CSV table of C-alpha atoms in Angstrom, one decimal:
chain,number,residue,atom,x,y,z
A,1,UNK,CA,-19.4,-112.2,-8.9
A,2,UNK,CA,-19.6,-116.0,-8.6
A,3,UNK,CA,-20.5,-118.9,-6.1
A,4,UNK,CA,-19.8,-121.9,-4.3
A,5,UNK,CA,-21.5,-125.4,-4.5
A,6,UNK,CA,-20.8,-128.0,-1.9
A,7,UNK,CA,-21.7,-131.8,-2.2
A,8,UNK,CA,-21.1,-134.4,-4.9
A,9,UNK,CA,-24.7,-134.2,-6.2
A,10,UNK,CA,-24.5,-130.3,-6.7
A,11,UNK,CA,-21.3,-130.3,-8.0
A,12,UNK,CA,-21.7,-133.2,-10.4
A,13,UNK,CA,-24.7,-131.8,-12.1
A,14,UNK,CA,-23.2,-128.6,-12.4
A,15,UNK,CA,-20.1,-130.0,-14.4
A,16,UNK,CA,-22.8,-131.6,-16.8
A,17,UNK,CA,-24.9,-128.7,-17.1
A,18,UNK,CA,-24.4,-125.4,-18.7
A,19,UNK,CA,-23.1,-123.6,-15.7
A,20,UNK,CA,-19.5,-122.6,-16.1
A,21,UNK,CA,-17.1,-124.5,-13.4
A,22,UNK,CA,-13.9,-122.2,-12.4
A,23,UNK,CA,-12.4,-124.9,-10.2
A,24,UNK,CA,-13.1,-127.8,-7.9
A,25,UNK,CA,-11.4,-128.2,-4.4
A,26,UNK,CA,-12.1,-132.3,-3.4
A,27,UNK,CA,-10.7,-133.6,0.2
A,28,UNK,CA,-7.2,-135.4,-0.5
A,29,UNK,CA,-7.8,-139.3,-0.5
A,30,UNK,CA,-11.6,-138.8,-0.8
A,31,UNK,CA,-12.9,-141.8,-3.6
A,32,UNK,CA,-16.2,-143.2,-4.6
A,33,UNK,CA,-18.5,-143.5,-7.8
A,34,UNK,CA,-19.4,-139.9,-7.6
A,35,UNK,CA,-16.1,-138.7,-6.9
A,36,UNK,CA,-14.5,-140.4,-9.5
A,37,UNK,CA,-16.9,-139.0,-11.8
A,38,UNK,CA,-16.4,-135.9,-10.6
A,39,UNK,CA,-12.8,-135.9,-11.6
A,40,UNK,CA,-13.6,-137.7,-14.9
A,41,UNK,CA,-15.5,-134.9,-16.0
A,42,UNK,CA,-13.6,-132.4,-14.8
A,43,UNK,CA,-10.5,-133.7,-16.8
A,44,UNK,CA,-12.5,-133.9,-19.7
A,45,UNK,CA,-14.0,-130.2,-19.5
A,46,UNK,CA,-10.6,-129.0,-18.7
A,47,UNK,CA,-11.7,-127.6,-14.9
A,48,UNK,CA,-9.0,-127.5,-12.5
A,49,UNK,CA,-9.2,-129.8,-9.4
A,50,UNK,CA,-7.2,-129.5,-6.5
A,51,UNK,CA,-7.0,-132.1,-3.5
A,52,UNK,CA,-7.0,-130.3,-0.3
A,53,UNK,CA,-7.1,-131.0,3.5
A,54,UNK,CA,-10.5,-131.1,5.1
A,55,UNK,CA,-9.6,-127.8,7.1
A,56,UNK,CA,-9.1,-126.0,3.6
A,57,UNK,CA,-12.5,-127.3,2.8
A,58,UNK,CA,-14.1,-126.3,6.3
A,59,UNK,CA,-12.5,-122.8,5.9
A,60,UNK,CA,-13.8,-122.0,2.4
A,61,UNK,CA,-17.2,-123.6,3.2
A,62,UNK,CA,-18.6,-122.7,6.8
A,63,UNK,CA,-22.6,-122.9,5.9
A,64,UNK,CA,-22.4,-126.7,6.9
A,65,UNK,CA,-21.2,-129.9,5.9
A,66,UNK,CA,-19.4,-129.7,2.3
A,67,UNK,CA,-19.0,-133.5,2.1
A,68,UNK,CA,-15.7,-133.2,0.6
A,69,UNK,CA,-16.0,-131.4,-2.1
A,70,UNK,CA,-16.6,-127.6,-3.0
A,71,UNK,CA,-16.9,-125.8,-6.6
A,72,UNK,CA,-16.2,-122.5,-7.7
A,73,UNK,CA,-18.9,-121.6,-10.2
A,74,UNK,CA,-20.4,-118.5,-11.9
A,75,UNK,CA,-23.8,-117.7,-10.6
A,76,UNK,CA,-27.0,-119.3,-11.7
A,77,UNK,CA,-28.4,-117.8,-15.1
A,78,UNK,CA,-32.1,-117.2,-14.9
A,79,UNK,CA,-34.1,-117.7,-18.4
A,80,UNK,CA,-36.8,-116.1,-19.6
A,81,UNK,CA,-40.2,-117.2,-19.9
A,82,UNK,CA,-40.2,-117.1,-24.0
A,83,UNK,CA,-37.2,-119.6,-23.1
A,84,UNK,CA,-39.2,-122.2,-21.0
A,85,UNK,CA,-41.9,-122.1,-23.9
A,86,UNK,CA,-39.2,-122.6,-26.8
A,87,UNK,CA,-37.7,-125.7,-24.7
A,88,UNK,CA,-41.4,-127.6,-24.9
A,89,UNK,CA,-41.8,-126.5,-28.7
A,90,UNK,CA,-38.4,-127.7,-29.3
A,91,UNK,CA,-39.1,-131.1,-27.7
A,92,UNK,CA,-42.3,-131.2,-29.4
A,93,UNK,CA,-44.1,-131.4,-26.1
A,94,UNK,CA,-47.3,-129.6,-24.7
A,95,UNK,CA,-45.8,-127.1,-22.2
A,96,UNK,CA,-46.0,-127.4,-18.7
A,97,UNK,CA,-45.2,-124.9,-16.6
A,98,UNK,CA,-44.7,-124.3,-12.9
A,99,UNK,CA,-45.2,-120.8,-11.1
A,100,UNK,CA,-44.1,-120.4,-7.7
A,101,UNK,CA,-45.9,-117.7,-5.9
A,102,UNK,CA,-44.0,-116.9,-2.8
A,103,UNK,CA,-41.8,-119.8,-1.7
A,104,UNK,CA,-39.2,-118.1,0.7
A,105,UNK,CA,-37.8,-121.3,2.4
A,106,UNK,CA,-34.7,-122.5,0.0
A,107,UNK,CA,-35.1,-126.1,1.1
A,108,UNK,CA,-38.7,-125.8,0.0
A,109,UNK,CA,-37.9,-124.6,-3.3
A,110,UNK,CA,-34.7,-127.1,-3.8
A,111,UNK,CA,-37.3,-129.9,-3.1
A,112,UNK,CA,-39.7,-128.5,-5.6
A,113,UNK,CA,-36.9,-128.3,-8.4
A,114,UNK,CA,-36.1,-131.8,-7.9
A,115,UNK,CA,-39.8,-132.8,-8.3
A,116,UNK,CA,-40.5,-130.7,-11.4
A,117,UNK,CA,-37.2,-131.8,-12.7
A,118,UNK,CA,-37.9,-135.6,-12.4
A,119,UNK,CA,-41.7,-135.1,-13.3
A,120,UNK,CA,-40.5,-133.1,-16.7
A,121,UNK,CA,-41.6,-129.6,-16.1
A,122,UNK,CA,-40.2,-127.5,-18.8
A,123,UNK,CA,-39.4,-124.5,-16.4
A,124,UNK,CA,-40.5,-122.6,-13.3
A,125,UNK,CA,-41.4,-119.0,-13.0
A,126,UNK,CA,-40.4,-117.1,-9.9
A,127,UNK,CA,-41.8,-113.6,-8.6
A,128,UNK,CA,-38.4,-111.3,-8.0
A,129,UNK,CA,-39.7,-110.4,-4.7
A,130,UNK,CA,-41.1,-112.6,-1.7
A,131,UNK,CA,-39.4,-115.4,-2.9
A,132,UNK,CA,-36.2,-117.4,-2.4
A,133,UNK,CA,-33.4,-116.9,-4.8
A,134,UNK,CA,-31.6,-119.7,-6.8
A,135,UNK,CA,-29.0,-120.1,-3.9
A,136,UNK,CA,-26.4,-123.1,-3.0
A,137,UNK,CA,-28.9,-124.1,-0.3
A,138,UNK,CA,-31.3,-124.7,-3.2
A,139,UNK,CA,-28.8,-126.3,-5.3
A,140,UNK,CA,-27.9,-128.7,-3.0
A,141,UNK,CA,-31.3,-129.7,-1.9
A,142,UNK,CA,-32.4,-130.3,-5.4
A,143,UNK,CA,-30.1,-132.8,-5.7
A,144,UNK,CA,-28.3,-130.7,-8.5
A,145,UNK,CA,-31.6,-130.7,-10.2
A,146,UNK,CA,-31.4,-127.0,-10.3
A,147,UNK,CA,-28.7,-127.3,-13.2
A,148,UNK,CA,-31.1,-128.7,-15.6
A,149,UNK,CA,-34.2,-126.5,-15.0
A,150,UNK,CA,-34.8,-123.2,-16.6
A,151,UNK,CA,-36.1,-121.1,-14.0
A,152,UNK,CA,-37.2,-117.4,-14.8
A,153,UNK,CA,-38.0,-114.6,-12.2
A,154,UNK,CA,-40.4,-111.7,-13.4
A,155,UNK,CA,-41.6,-108.5,-12.0
A,156,UNK,CA,-45.2,-109.1,-12.2
A,157,UNK,CA,-46.6,-112.6,-12.0
A,158,UNK,CA,-50.5,-111.3,-13.1
A,159,UNK,CA,-48.8,-110.0,-16.5
A,160,UNK,CA,-46.9,-113.3,-17.1
A,161,UNK,CA,-49.9,-115.4,-16.5
A,162,UNK,CA,-51.8,-113.2,-19.2
A,163,UNK,CA,-49.1,-113.7,-21.3
A,164,UNK,CA,-49.1,-117.4,-21.0
A,165,UNK,CA,-52.7,-117.3,-21.6
A,166,UNK,CA,-52.3,-115.4,-24.8
A,167,UNK,CA,-50.2,-118.3,-25.8
A,168,UNK,CA,-53.0,-120.9,-25.5
A,169,UNK,CA,-52.0,-122.4,-21.9
A,170,UNK,CA,-54.8,-122.4,-19.0
A,171,UNK,CA,-53.6,-121.5,-15.4
A,172,UNK,CA,-54.5,-123.9,-12.5
A,173,UNK,CA,-54.0,-122.6,-9.2
A,174,UNK,CA,-53.5,-125.2,-5.9
A,175,UNK,CA,-55.8,-123.4,-3.4
A,176,UNK,CA,-56.9,-125.2,-0.1
A,177,UNK,CA,-60.3,-123.1,-0.2
A,178,UNK,CA,-61.2,-124.3,-3.8
A,179,UNK,CA,-64.6,-126.0,-4.5
A,180,UNK,CA,-63.0,-128.7,-6.7
A,181,UNK,CA,-61.0,-131.4,-5.9
A,182,UNK,CA,-57.8,-131.6,-7.7
A,183,UNK,CA,-58.0,-135.7,-8.4
A,184,UNK,CA,-61.6,-135.3,-9.8
A,185,UNK,CA,-61.4,-131.7,-11.6
A,186,UNK,CA,-61.0,-131.8,-15.5
A,187,UNK,CA,-57.8,-130.2,-15.7
A,188,UNK,CA,-57.3,-128.5,-19.5
A,189,UNK,CA,-53.8,-128.9,-21.3
A,190,UNK,CA,-51.2,-127.3,-21.8
A,191,UNK,CA,-50.9,-126.3,-18.3
A,192,UNK,CA,-49.6,-123.7,-16.0
A,193,UNK,CA,-49.4,-125.3,-12.5
A,194,UNK,CA,-49.7,-122.3,-9.8
A,195,UNK,CA,-48.5,-123.0,-6.3
A,196,UNK,CA,-48.7,-120.6,-3.4
A,197,UNK,CA,-46.2,-119.8,-0.7
A,198,UNK,CA,-45.8,-121.7,2.7
A,199,UNK,CA,-47.9,-119.5,4.7
A,200,UNK,CA,-50.2,-117.1,2.9
A,201,UNK,CA,-50.8,-119.5,-0.6
A,202,UNK,CA,-51.7,-118.0,-3.4
A,203,UNK,CA,-52.2,-114.1,-3.8
A,204,UNK,CA,-55.4,-112.4,-4.4
A,205,UNK,CA,-54.7,-111.4,-7.8
A,206,UNK,CA,-52.8,-113.9,-9.0
A,207,UNK,CA,-55.7,-116.4,-7.8
A,208,UNK,CA,-58.4,-113.9,-9.7
A,209,UNK,CA,-56.5,-114.8,-13.1
A,210,UNK,CA,-56.4,-118.3,-12.8
A,211,UNK,CA,-58.8,-120.2,-15.0
A,212,UNK,CA,-59.3,-123.0,-12.3
A,213,UNK,CA,-58.8,-123.6,-8.8
A,214,UNK,CA,-58.2,-126.7,-7.3
A,215,UNK,CA,-57.7,-128.2,-3.6
A,216,UNK,CA,-55.9,-131.5,-2.5
A,217,UNK,CA,-58.5,-133.5,-0.4
A,218,UNK,CA,-57.1,-133.8,3.2
A,219,UNK,CA,-58.5,-136.4,5.1
A,220,UNK,CA,-56.2,-136.1,8.7
A,221,UNK,CA,-56.5,-133.6,11.4
A,222,UNK,CA,-53.9,-131.5,10.3
A,223,UNK,CA,-55.2,-128.5,7.7
A,224,UNK,CA,-52.4,-128.1,5.2
A,225,UNK,CA,-49.3,-129.9,3.6
A,226,UNK,CA,-45.6,-128.8,3.5
A,227,UNK,CA,-45.5,-126.4,0.4
A,228,UNK,CA,-42.8,-129.0,-1.5
A,229,UNK,CA,-45.4,-131.8,-0.6
A,230,UNK,CA,-48.5,-130.0,-2.1
A,231,UNK,CA,-46.3,-129.2,-5.0
A,232,UNK,CA,-45.3,-132.7,-5.7
A,233,UNK,CA,-48.8,-133.9,-5.5
A,234,UNK,CA,-50.2,-131.4,-8.1
A,235,UNK,CA,-47.0,-131.9,-10.8
A,236,UNK,CA,-47.5,-135.6,-10.7
A,237,UNK,CA,-51.3,-135.4,-11.2
A,238,UNK,CA,-51.0,-133.0,-14.0
A,239,UNK,CA,-48.1,-135.4,-15.4
A,240,UNK,CA,-50.7,-138.3,-15.1
A,241,UNK,CA,-53.4,-136.6,-17.4
A,242,UNK,CA,-50.5,-135.5,-19.7
A,243,UNK,CA,-49.6,-139.0,-20.0
A,244,UNK,CA,-53.4,-140.3,-20.8
């Protein structure tokens, strides 16, 4: 198989990461700091680069604006939960893992991955069903952050939660009906943060296996936040607790 990536950020981060890039097509005459960096790094790694007309890029990438660059790459390689834990231990850091229970919108998933990578989350766990895969849209929305994030897909989130608990981790779920406020709750570390899907939130069995449920206080008339915004608020609150 294989995938296509478009956009300067996605292609640049793919080159910098472990993903294998087969070849890159770039708009002839295109020049900027990012595009010059793509050409420099591609040359270093021996990646074939071809300058082509816009019509060729339009034909290759019909999903949207390719921004003048398209790369042919291997499919995204998912990690395991064990590899995520190993990453934290190798960095001598307290593990910080994000479980996303049913994020089906690829743009929301990409935005969450970008926030998680910026905040130093060691890895993300997705269910194999009722979740967006790591697609080109996810990569592009994440501004290429997906290339630096370990993401595992698991068959059973509850079993994964039990495994992480056995490793000494505390599982905290973000739930709008929780009794405790995110900002005042005592959040134990190391932590697994669980964020639910856009409409249904965290599923019942997953919720029942959380050690703690917290809610983001809402002071306006709208009853909920966008999933990616809610995830960002929770991620950075955990990061604040870790820094203390």
